[in-house]
């Protein structure tokens, strides 16, 4: 139990430190958000031939970003964090003129939807293909699949996304070319809306699937090949267990263990690469908003999207850590070791 | 052959009187011969072993091709110019413009060649930064253990948690970097923590080995032990991860240029794709500008395919022996197959 508490505390610390680094970085770099907005406004006023009042512009920029440049960073970080924790107040988006929390809260389910499906499908396929290759080790099936996996891996997911978008959506019209749901459909539990969502999500999920799939199949195969040679597998075969049982309970379960760590990192990677996918498919999830905000210097929205991504990653990695014991009963919980 | 080891009968071995064979041999060998042997042992043999695997062969040839393209090719092929051909010329029609032209009549083949150095610079910066930091952090954390390990790994965990691509997008938006070396470094920011963690676990397995313990017991300093005893053992792994880091940097930089986050002043593959997408409308109407988008895509897939094949091959070359030394669960006859095709 002690381990779980410590691990939880570690996650919280990681989360806050990560947020602080981003926060401070954003503030400290020259040409930060306040300056950017000020320059933008001054430029616009000069173009219109208006009198420029720097003080007034500075005040406006401060109000828009919610940043007080005279305040030390730790104090403003504390205030920012306090507003988030107590009032769920992330500030207001400069670009969309809406509370940031509402924007992201509405966008969040869509991003999670894409990422989780892509990840689950990708990893299931990775494991299945890896074990399958190992089972048929040395045959033509094995070498054929190896080449296939290597080719799959060297094609960047966004390349696959672009090609699919171009061919399947624009040329053949099988899938919609962007967006997250058909504009005409009434949101809710009706068939039109739900199939619409599925069709809009199909291509982004397919390209996320490639992200999840590409990484591990070869490694999975190598691990499984080693497990196949182990004595307990031979004795399982001698005991006359069915092939299915050997494959699922003995082979897959034991060769999954090292992959599981990769799975944890995969969660973080998936949400990251989902940003690109969402932009390519014009899928208005958190990633799309983050990009728009970053390009347009929408400081409050960028920070909030950041909190979302960090929160998801920290939680996912923590859950994976906690459940590792279920998969590998041998795993110690935080063993100590000698220090030199 | 230790000179001071007494025999069980209390006497000393023959070698200790006349010196070991090894020493005598070293005295007799001229420096040139010794250099040749060192070359054979450290360069030629790994190369021969690497060459024996088809993946290293094809991957290595591919990597070499791209390297030549970025160095010799730039000299041989003149830079692309506006209006040197008709607009949107199809590929394989006019052999002075083998891959067709873009919306300004610039040759796509020439643009591809002249984009290579920028990609190489980004990949190089990424490798140096991510592998350098990872080696430093991972080796020290793994070897020292204790509080230092906890601190360094917490640091790595924080950076793993910082969402990689979003962070890069924000940094890119703030700094607006144009110099390829800086772009590469920024993009590699999320590469090192995972690598450092993997290196740490390798060092954890190594640090209790006999030869490390021996080095420690004769009082060698930590930098010496890490530098001379541990680094050579993990060098193959580092090499393989360097290839992985290069692939990741190329993937991400092209992605960021493509979605238009990074500003650009010179050509690279990602910029070409973005221009084809924005100005040529190549995704929606590939009939006209499709080739403008397609060839950079192929170039990226090609370079990553070569690098991945190359590192897979290296993995196969180096790993079985590393595995054999450290694995107790694998029977001898299975080890050869473990990394095999």
XYZ file of C-alpha atoms in Angstrom:
681
model
C 0.000 0.000 0.000
C 2.887 2.261 0.880
C 4.168 1.839 -2.667
C 0.904 3.034 -4.159
C 0.866 6.165 -2.029
C 4.453 6.946 -2.905
C 3.856 6.350 -6.581
C 0.794 8.585 -6.481
C 2.737 11.353 -4.767
C 5.460 10.995 -7.365
C 2.900 11.385 -10.133
C 1.538 14.552 -8.576
C 5.034 16.002 -8.153
C 5.931 15.113 -11.737
C 2.759 16.728 -12.984
C 3.270 19.972 -11.091
C 6.975 20.215 -11.926
C 6.220 19.581 -15.581
C 3.611 22.308 -15.567
C 5.923 24.698 -13.788
C 8.701 24.154 -16.333
C 6.354 24.889 -19.203
C 4.878 27.854 -17.413
C 8.265 29.357 -16.602
C 9.623 28.606 -20.063
C 6.731 30.339 -21.699
C 7.215 33.372 -19.479
C 10.969 33.613 -19.663
C 11.611 33.377 -23.378
C 12.108 36.677 -25.115
C 9.113 37.655 -27.163
C 6.699 35.915 -24.808
C 2.937 36.145 -25.160
C 2.495 39.652 -23.703
C 5.145 41.178 -25.919
C 3.815 39.368 -28.967
C 0.321 40.694 -28.440
C 1.623 44.189 -27.741
C 3.653 44.260 -30.913
C 0.711 42.932 -32.850
C -1.604 45.647 -31.540
C 0.903 48.459 -31.979
C 1.522 47.355 -35.543
C -2.196 47.323 -36.243
C -2.727 50.770 -34.712
C 0.161 52.242 -36.648
C -1.240 50.818 -39.859
C -4.494 52.584 -39.162
C -2.587 55.783 -38.418
C -3.766 55.946 -34.812
C -1.878 57.413 -31.912
C -0.081 54.610 -30.069
C -0.369 54.623 -26.314
C 2.089 51.940 -25.158
C 0.792 51.926 -21.620
C -2.747 51.289 -22.703
C -1.701 48.549 -25.088
C 0.337 46.886 -22.374
C -2.653 46.910 -20.056
C -4.824 45.356 -22.707
C -2.276 42.629 -23.406
C -2.076 41.882 -19.706
C -5.802 41.578 -19.483
C -6.022 39.304 -22.506
C -3.349 36.902 -21.325
C -3.995 37.221 -17.619
C -0.271 37.787 -17.129
C 1.125 40.421 -14.851
C 4.739 40.924 -15.994
C 5.817 42.500 -12.704
C 4.829 39.473 -10.658
C 7.543 36.887 -9.911
C 7.005 33.616 -11.763
C 6.512 31.313 -8.726
C 3.769 33.555 -7.364
C 1.909 33.830 -10.629
C 2.297 30.091 -11.078
C 0.752 29.558 -7.682
C -2.158 31.829 -8.541
C -2.671 30.192 -11.882
C -2.641 26.738 -10.291
C -4.985 27.878 -7.524
C -7.519 29.176 -10.029
C -7.401 25.869 -11.889
C -7.759 23.662 -8.851
C -10.370 25.696 -7.005
C -12.438 27.238 -9.780
C -11.507 25.241 -12.912
C -10.596 28.643 -14.304
C -8.042 28.423 -17.079
C -8.720 31.927 -18.321
C -10.337 32.946 -21.556
C -9.163 32.079 -25.040
C -7.928 35.088 -26.989
C -8.599 33.422 -30.310
C -12.053 31.910 -29.715
C -13.316 34.378 -27.095
C -14.610 31.542 -24.941
C -13.616 30.169 -21.547
C -10.734 27.798 -22.198
C -12.135 25.130 -19.924
C -15.340 24.878 -21.975
C -13.463 24.640 -25.259
C -11.159 21.893 -24.101
C -13.803 20.049 -22.125
C -15.878 19.733 -25.261
C -12.900 18.736 -27.399
C -11.462 16.224 -24.948
C -13.708 13.192 -25.546
C -12.987 13.302 -29.266
C -9.227 13.200 -28.770
C -9.429 10.416 -26.229
C -11.739 8.519 -28.563
C -9.205 8.629 -31.416
C -6.146 7.887 -29.319
C -7.542 5.062 -27.230
C -8.937 3.193 -30.208
C -5.758 3.673 -32.207
C -3.617 2.529 -29.313
C -5.687 -0.508 -28.367
C -6.025 -1.721 -31.934
C -2.361 -1.029 -32.615
C -1.065 -2.903 -29.614
C -3.406 -5.833 -30.082
C -2.181 -6.158 -33.635
C 1.437 -5.791 -32.532
C 1.145 -8.608 -30.033
C -0.850 -10.877 -32.308
C 1.453 -10.405 -35.305
C 4.609 -10.761 -33.184
C 3.475 -14.018 -31.602
C 2.231 -15.289 -34.938
C 5.607 -14.601 -36.544
C 7.439 -16.300 -33.699
C 5.174 -19.341 -33.888
C 5.984 -19.718 -37.576
C 9.622 -18.839 -37.057
C 11.913 -19.429 -40.008
C 9.106 -20.068 -42.497
C 8.083 -17.940 -45.460
C 5.225 -16.479 -43.430
C 7.773 -15.207 -40.937
C 10.110 -13.513 -43.408
C 7.214 -12.097 -45.411
C 5.648 -10.561 -42.329
C 9.028 -9.226 -41.169
C 9.460 -7.293 -44.395
C 5.862 -6.089 -44.201
C 6.297 -4.843 -40.638
C 9.563 -3.105 -41.485
C 7.934 -1.300 -44.408
C 4.955 -0.335 -42.249
C 7.316 1.028 -39.667
C 9.270 3.204 -42.034
C 6.180 4.919 -43.393
C 5.432 7.865 -41.092
C 1.862 7.776 -39.840
C 1.088 11.177 -41.321
C 2.189 9.963 -44.723
C -0.328 7.163 -44.407
C -2.878 9.735 -43.235
C -2.256 11.999 -46.226
C -2.438 9.155 -48.710
C -5.613 7.754 -47.154
C -7.173 11.195 -47.053
C -6.311 11.846 -50.660
C -7.368 8.482 -52.069
C -10.143 7.181 -49.820
C -11.760 10.518 -48.979
C -11.119 12.908 -51.861
C -10.858 10.501 -54.811
C -13.249 7.699 -53.943
C -15.403 9.534 -51.456
C -15.753 6.541 -49.141
C -14.954 8.603 -46.053
C -15.585 12.266 -45.220
C -12.663 14.611 -45.832
C -12.562 16.224 -42.395
C -14.432 17.202 -39.264
C -15.680 15.022 -36.453
C -19.379 14.519 -37.187
C -21.789 15.143 -40.062
C -22.984 18.746 -39.754
C -26.580 17.892 -40.656
C -27.064 15.127 -38.120
C -28.757 15.735 -34.790
C -26.302 14.930 -31.954
C -27.561 12.115 -29.763
C -28.371 8.439 -29.868
C -29.574 8.233 -33.420
C -28.212 6.052 -36.139
C -27.233 8.828 -38.527
C -25.132 10.664 -35.955
C -23.424 7.560 -34.671
C -22.494 6.123 -38.050
C -21.373 9.619 -38.997
C -19.008 9.748 -36.060
C -17.654 6.326 -36.874
C -17.048 7.270 -40.504
C -15.363 10.539 -39.569
C -13.154 8.791 -37.044
C -12.243 5.830 -39.257
C -9.322 7.409 -41.081
C -7.768 9.193 -38.073
C -8.013 5.978 -36.068
C -6.469 4.043 -38.929
C -3.498 6.387 -39.002
C -3.171 6.238 -35.210
C -3.314 2.476 -35.550
C -0.182 2.669 -37.663
C 1.573 4.633 -34.902
C 0.689 1.990 -32.354
C 1.335 -0.970 -34.594
C 4.618 -0.081 -36.179
C 6.811 -0.059 -33.110
C 6.851 -3.388 -31.453
C 5.976 -6.344 -33.670
C 9.604 -7.256 -34.415
C 10.609 -6.913 -30.787
C 7.560 -8.936 -29.746
C 8.586 -11.627 -32.178
C 12.122 -11.803 -30.767
C 10.789 -12.053 -27.223
C 8.318 -14.767 -28.153
C 10.980 -16.776 -29.935
C 12.948 -16.807 -26.711
C 9.950 -17.884 -24.688
C 9.225 -20.673 -27.174
C 12.603 -22.170 -26.297
C 11.937 -22.114 -22.561
C 11.573 -25.357 -20.647
C 8.161 -24.613 -19.227
C 6.777 -24.291 -22.716
C 8.211 -27.659 -23.686
C 6.733 -29.258 -20.611
C 3.393 -27.604 -21.350
C 3.488 -29.215 -24.765
C 4.427 -32.575 -23.252
C 1.519 -32.310 -20.861
C -0.679 -32.287 -23.934
C -2.160 -28.819 -23.529
C -3.966 -27.456 -26.546
C -2.128 -25.121 -28.885
C -4.550 -22.312 -28.128
C -3.898 -22.539 -24.434
C -0.148 -22.629 -24.935
C -0.313 -19.635 -27.261
C -2.475 -17.461 -25.052
C -1.625 -18.438 -21.498
C 2.006 -19.472 -21.809
C 3.564 -17.792 -24.789
C 1.795 -14.450 -25.136
C 1.489 -13.722 -21.483
C 5.166 -14.244 -20.818
C 6.470 -12.433 -23.844
C 4.213 -9.436 -23.232
C 6.055 -8.389 -20.078
C 8.932 -6.393 -21.599
C 6.546 -4.852 -24.152
C 4.431 -3.466 -21.345
C 6.980 -0.742 -20.569
C 6.886 0.261 -24.188
C 3.126 0.402 -23.887
C 3.449 3.028 -21.136
C 5.634 5.206 -23.302
C 3.303 4.500 -26.205
C 0.447 6.199 -24.376
C 2.392 9.436 -24.194
C 3.528 9.133 -27.790
C 0.034 8.413 -29.026
C -1.491 11.575 -27.620
C 1.407 13.547 -29.042
C 1.172 12.216 -32.547
C -2.577 12.561 -32.372
C -1.988 16.318 -32.692
C -0.676 15.895 -36.231
C -3.430 13.463 -37.128
C -6.105 15.846 -35.918
C -4.618 18.711 -37.895
C -4.425 16.689 -41.089
C -8.022 15.502 -40.795
C -9.275 18.849 -39.458
C -10.617 16.890 -36.515
C -11.403 19.437 -33.819
C -9.915 17.718 -30.808
C -7.532 19.040 -28.181
C -4.563 18.663 -30.523
C -6.161 20.799 -33.199
C -6.956 23.519 -30.669
C -3.413 23.352 -29.308
C -1.951 23.924 -32.745
C -4.277 26.787 -33.565
C -3.524 28.356 -30.199
C 0.243 27.921 -30.484
C 0.368 29.420 -33.959
C -1.859 32.340 -32.959
C -0.154 33.013 -29.618
C -3.292 32.188 -27.663
C -1.459 31.805 -24.398
C -4.236 30.672 -22.010
C -5.433 27.999 -24.416
C -1.918 26.674 -25.027
C -1.253 26.290 -21.316
C -4.576 24.587 -20.713
C -4.070 22.155 -23.589
C -0.702 21.460 -22.080
C -2.244 20.654 -18.735
C -4.577 18.265 -20.516
C -1.764 16.433 -22.283
C 0.412 16.217 -19.184
C -2.513 15.071 -17.070
C -3.393 12.296 -19.495
C 0.197 11.128 -19.751
C 0.821 11.128 -16.009
C -2.388 9.274 -15.280
C -1.862 6.725 -18.021
C 1.698 5.969 -16.976
C 0.655 5.674 -13.334
C -2.169 3.292 -14.141
C 0.188 1.225 -16.246
C 2.645 1.105 -13.347
C -0.019 -0.001 -10.909
C -1.319 -2.716 -13.162
C 2.104 -4.082 -14.027
C 1.922 -6.276 -10.953
C -1.238 -7.909 -12.283
C 0.511 -8.896 -15.473
C 3.793 -9.913 -13.933
C 3.285 -11.262 -10.397
C 7.042 -11.461 -9.943
C 7.452 -7.696 -10.269
C 8.595 -6.225 -7.005
C 7.113 -2.962 -5.890
C 10.006 -0.566 -5.736
C 12.921 -2.748 -4.723
C 15.813 -0.925 -3.160
C 19.355 -1.390 -4.254
C 22.819 -0.737 -3.054
C 24.388 2.596 -3.868
C 28.067 3.118 -4.592
C 47.441 -14.960 -17.092
C 48.152 -13.242 -13.879
C 51.814 -13.256 -12.968
C 51.390 -13.285 -9.238
C 49.025 -16.199 -8.951
C 50.787 -18.973 -7.117
C 50.167 -22.546 -8.170
C 48.409 -24.799 -5.754
C 51.750 -26.358 -4.796
C 53.081 -22.971 -3.756
C 55.324 -22.476 -6.794
C 54.868 -19.930 -9.514
C 53.939 -20.495 -13.136
C 56.461 -20.744 -15.941
C 55.208 -17.499 -17.490
C 55.971 -15.404 -14.469
C 59.683 -16.084 -14.848
C 60.040 -15.300 -18.528
C 57.063 -12.943 -18.883
C 53.771 -13.857 -20.484
C 53.469 -14.696 -24.127
C 51.338 -11.658 -24.529
C 54.038 -9.287 -23.388
C 56.702 -10.943 -25.487
C 54.444 -10.714 -28.482
C 53.741 -7.066 -27.867
C 57.433 -6.334 -27.705
C 58.051 -8.079 -30.995
C 55.129 -6.488 -32.872
C 56.004 -3.280 -34.754
C 53.596 -0.335 -34.281
C 52.316 -0.520 -37.837
C 51.352 -4.147 -37.366
C 49.677 -3.309 -34.076
C 47.712 -0.503 -35.720
C 46.645 -2.862 -38.479
C 45.442 -5.389 -35.933
C 43.591 -2.748 -33.967
C 41.915 -1.633 -37.179
C 41.018 -5.215 -37.985
C 39.592 -5.805 -34.532
C 37.667 -2.588 -34.034
C 36.678 -1.585 -37.571
C 37.042 -4.351 -40.124
C 35.566 -7.194 -38.100
C 32.385 -5.395 -37.009
C 32.019 -4.266 -40.600
C 32.368 -7.835 -41.875
C 29.876 -9.092 -39.319
C 27.500 -6.288 -40.211
C 27.882 -7.007 -43.910
C 26.845 -10.624 -43.409
C 23.287 -9.564 -42.589
C 21.109 -8.525 -45.519
C 19.384 -5.834 -43.521
C 22.588 -4.006 -42.693
C 23.661 -4.315 -46.311
C 20.519 -2.802 -47.811
C 20.034 -0.311 -44.990
C 23.677 0.743 -45.070
C 23.562 1.212 -48.835
C 20.451 3.352 -48.417
C 21.999 5.491 -45.701
C 25.122 5.912 -47.813
C 22.978 6.938 -50.773
C 21.303 9.693 -48.770
C 24.637 10.831 -47.349
C 26.068 11.098 -50.859
C 22.969 12.917 -52.010
C 23.459 15.463 -49.263
C 27.150 15.995 -49.895
C 28.198 15.123 -53.453
C 24.725 15.446 -54.924
C 24.426 19.076 -53.892
C 27.593 19.855 -55.825
C 26.619 17.877 -58.919
C 22.983 18.935 -59.229
C 22.395 22.663 -59.820
C 19.949 24.343 -57.419
C 16.328 24.614 -58.618
C 15.278 27.830 -60.289
C 11.951 29.435 -60.958
C 10.586 29.002 -64.488
C 13.158 26.486 -65.581
C 10.310 24.310 -66.856
C 6.576 24.454 -67.436
C 4.288 24.610 -64.379
C 3.126 21.304 -62.893
C 5.046 19.206 -65.372
C 4.304 15.497 -64.899
C 7.170 13.283 -63.761
C 9.062 11.040 -66.204
C 7.992 13.146 -69.190
C 10.938 15.440 -69.720
C 14.222 13.853 -68.670
C 15.882 17.151 -67.867
C 13.191 17.429 -65.171
C 12.969 13.748 -64.175
C 10.459 14.150 -61.362
C 8.401 16.959 -62.857
C 8.047 20.537 -61.662
C 6.065 22.476 -59.062
C 3.785 25.496 -59.352
C 6.692 27.808 -60.159
C 8.307 25.501 -62.650
C 11.130 24.424 -60.356
C 12.476 20.916 -60.817
C 11.309 18.642 -58.009
C 14.303 16.362 -58.290
C 16.679 19.293 -57.822
C 14.654 20.585 -54.888
C 14.746 17.130 -53.276
C 18.520 16.903 -53.587
C 19.054 20.388 -52.246
C 16.777 19.682 -49.292
C 18.908 16.785 -48.082
C 21.630 18.782 -46.261
C 19.010 20.539 -44.127
C 17.495 17.191 -43.157
C 20.941 15.790 -42.378
C 21.785 18.747 -40.166
C 18.540 18.363 -38.235
C 19.062 14.637 -37.764
C 22.661 15.175 -36.672
C 21.753 17.839 -34.131
C 19.002 15.590 -32.822
C 21.332 12.622 -32.455
C 24.064 14.601 -30.725
C 21.671 16.207 -28.283
C 19.415 13.292 -27.390
C 22.035 10.547 -27.321
C 24.516 12.772 -25.507
C 22.130 13.683 -22.715
C 20.777 10.135 -22.526
C 24.235 8.589 -22.199
C 25.236 11.055 -19.524
C 22.069 10.728 -17.466
C 21.439 7.023 -18.002
C 24.965 5.842 -17.289
C 25.442 7.954 -14.184
C 22.012 7.088 -12.789
C 22.458 3.400 -13.419
C 25.967 3.202 -12.081
C 25.791 5.482 -9.066
C 22.391 4.404 -7.826
C 20.925 5.760 -4.607
C 19.920 9.392 -4.354
C 21.553 10.438 -7.625
C 19.652 7.729 -9.440
C 16.379 8.865 -7.889
C 16.987 12.502 -8.780
C 18.071 11.831 -12.338
C 15.271 9.379 -13.016
C 12.683 11.729 -11.537
C 14.019 14.332 -13.935
C 13.698 11.882 -16.808
C 10.165 11.030 -15.676
C 9.208 14.681 -15.680
C 10.431 14.991 -19.229
C 8.667 11.802 -20.288
C 5.513 13.265 -18.844
C 5.876 16.563 -20.649
C 3.942 15.783 -23.797
C 6.593 15.683 -26.494
C 5.018 16.978 -29.635
C 2.819 19.621 -27.970
C 5.907 20.915 -26.148
C 7.827 21.056 -29.408
C 4.956 22.856 -31.115
C 4.866 25.463 -28.348
C 8.646 25.880 -28.370
C 8.639 26.159 -32.137
C 5.890 28.758 -31.984
C 7.790 30.790 -29.384
C 11.284 30.626 -30.846
C 10.423 30.419 -34.549
C 13.714 28.627 -35.254
C 15.036 28.603 -38.799
C 18.521 27.190 -38.339
C 18.369 23.387 -38.946
C 20.672 22.626 -36.013
C 18.386 24.432 -33.572
C 15.275 22.830 -35.045
C 16.863 19.401 -34.656
C 17.783 20.066 -31.034
C 14.314 21.287 -30.125
C 12.699 18.293 -31.777
C 15.000 15.867 -29.978
C 13.898 17.248 -26.611
C 11.478 14.400 -25.991
C 13.858 11.697 -27.216
C 16.377 11.469 -24.425
C 14.325 10.388 -21.360
C 13.239 7.050 -22.808
C 16.737 6.393 -24.055
C 18.257 7.324 -20.706
C 15.910 4.908 -18.953
C 16.853 2.051 -21.261
C 20.564 2.794 -20.856
C 20.131 2.872 -17.111
C 18.607 -0.590 -17.061
C 21.469 -1.889 -19.220
C 23.997 -0.392 -16.846
C 22.095 -1.897 -13.911
C 22.714 -5.334 -15.356
C 26.369 -4.530 -16.012
C 27.325 -2.845 -12.768
C 27.366 -6.061 -10.767
C 29.480 -7.936 -13.308
C 32.822 -9.261 -12.159
C 34.975 -6.970 -14.243
C 33.226 -3.867 -12.942
C 33.529 -5.078 -9.411
C 37.232 -5.728 -10.008
C 37.688 -2.217 -11.364
C 35.932 -0.849 -8.326
C 37.977 -2.888 -5.885
C 41.275 -1.604 -7.274
C 39.989 1.903 -6.650
C 39.389 3.264 -10.138
C 37.377 6.464 -10.163
C 33.777 6.497 -11.310
C 34.460 8.417 -14.540
C 37.150 5.899 -15.459
C 34.952 2.902 -14.772
C 32.001 4.351 -16.641
C 34.137 5.573 -19.525
C 36.400 2.578 -19.976
C 34.451 -0.389 -18.700
C 30.795 0.425 -19.281
C 30.649 2.642 -22.353
C 32.203 0.067 -24.713
C 29.650 -2.484 -23.533
C 26.656 -0.301 -24.295
C 28.146 1.304 -27.429
C 26.238 -0.914 -29.882
C 22.995 -0.073 -28.158
C 23.838 3.622 -28.313
C 24.607 3.335 -32.020
C 21.274 1.657 -32.656
C 19.403 4.259 -30.657
C 21.184 6.997 -32.588
C 19.637 5.627 -35.771
C 16.284 5.549 -33.996
C 16.698 9.146 -32.861
C 17.535 10.211 -36.410
C 14.355 8.594 -37.709
C 12.286 10.243 -35.000
C 13.753 13.689 -35.671
C 13.192 13.398 -39.412
C 9.616 12.160 -38.893
C 8.705 14.938 -36.519
C 10.454 17.788 -38.267
C 8.742 16.930 -41.533
C 5.421 16.680 -39.703
C 5.909 20.098 -38.123
C 6.950 21.719 -41.379
C 4.022 20.071 -43.079
C 1.401 21.416 -40.680
C 3.104 24.791 -40.902
C 4.302 25.365 -37.345
C 7.932 25.937 -38.233
C 8.955 28.950 -40.266
C 11.245 28.266 -43.181
C 13.673 30.186 -45.296
C 15.191 27.286 -47.218
C 13.799 24.147 -48.759
C 13.410 20.824 -47.079
C 11.116 17.842 -47.616
C 8.555 18.985 -45.103
C 8.421 22.448 -46.650
C 7.930 20.928 -50.087
C 5.032 18.858 -48.773
C 3.465 21.885 -47.146
C 3.740 23.955 -50.309
C 2.276 21.117 -52.346
C -0.579 20.852 -49.869
C -1.298 24.573 -49.473
C -0.464 25.998 -52.882
C -0.798 22.967 -55.108
C -3.874 21.540 -53.335
C -2.202 18.196 -53.810
C -4.262 16.237 -51.286
C -7.656 17.146 -52.660
C -6.666 17.084 -56.328
C -3.646 14.790 -56.744
C -4.071 14.694 -60.514
C -2.250 17.965 -60.987
C 0.179 18.419 -58.085
C 0.198 14.898 -56.639
C 3.779 14.218 -57.724
C 4.953 17.356 -55.897
C 3.686 15.802 -52.659
C 4.511 12.196 -53.490
C 8.255 12.422 -54.058
C 9.133 14.098 -50.743
C 6.919 11.448 -49.108
C 8.912 8.731 -50.819
C 12.189 10.365 -49.846
C 11.200 10.392 -46.168
C 9.916 6.836 -46.225
C 13.098 5.786 -47.994
C 15.438 7.348 -45.487
C 13.538 5.985 -42.521
C 13.339 2.545 -44.134
C 17.120 2.535 -44.628
C 17.822 3.710 -41.103
C 15.424 1.235 -39.530
C 16.772 -1.660 -41.591
C 20.299 -0.599 -40.732
C 19.624 -0.460 -37.017
C 17.699 -3.752 -37.119
C 20.698 -5.346 -38.758
C 23.084 -3.849 -36.221
C 20.841 -5.077 -33.461
C 21.138 -8.578 -34.853
C 24.893 -8.242 -35.217
C 25.593 -6.989 -31.739
C 22.814 -8.349 -29.630
C 23.207 -12.129 -29.572
C 26.541 -11.893 -27.851
C 25.357 -9.257 -25.423
C 22.347 -11.414 -24.725
C 24.396 -14.557 -24.382
C 26.554 -12.957 -21.771
C 23.751 -11.588 -19.682
C 20.947 -14.001 -20.127
C 20.526 -16.999 -17.906
C 17.096 -18.014 -19.046
C 17.976 -18.636 -22.656
C 19.508 -21.974 -23.592
C 22.651 -21.747 -25.739
C 21.106 -22.997 -28.944
C 18.233 -20.512 -28.840
C 20.385 -17.450 -28.537
C 21.497 -17.336 -32.137
C 17.885 -17.308 -33.196
C 16.701 -14.698 -30.752
C 17.356 -11.696 -32.920
C 17.162 -13.550 -36.187
C 14.900 -13.191 -39.116
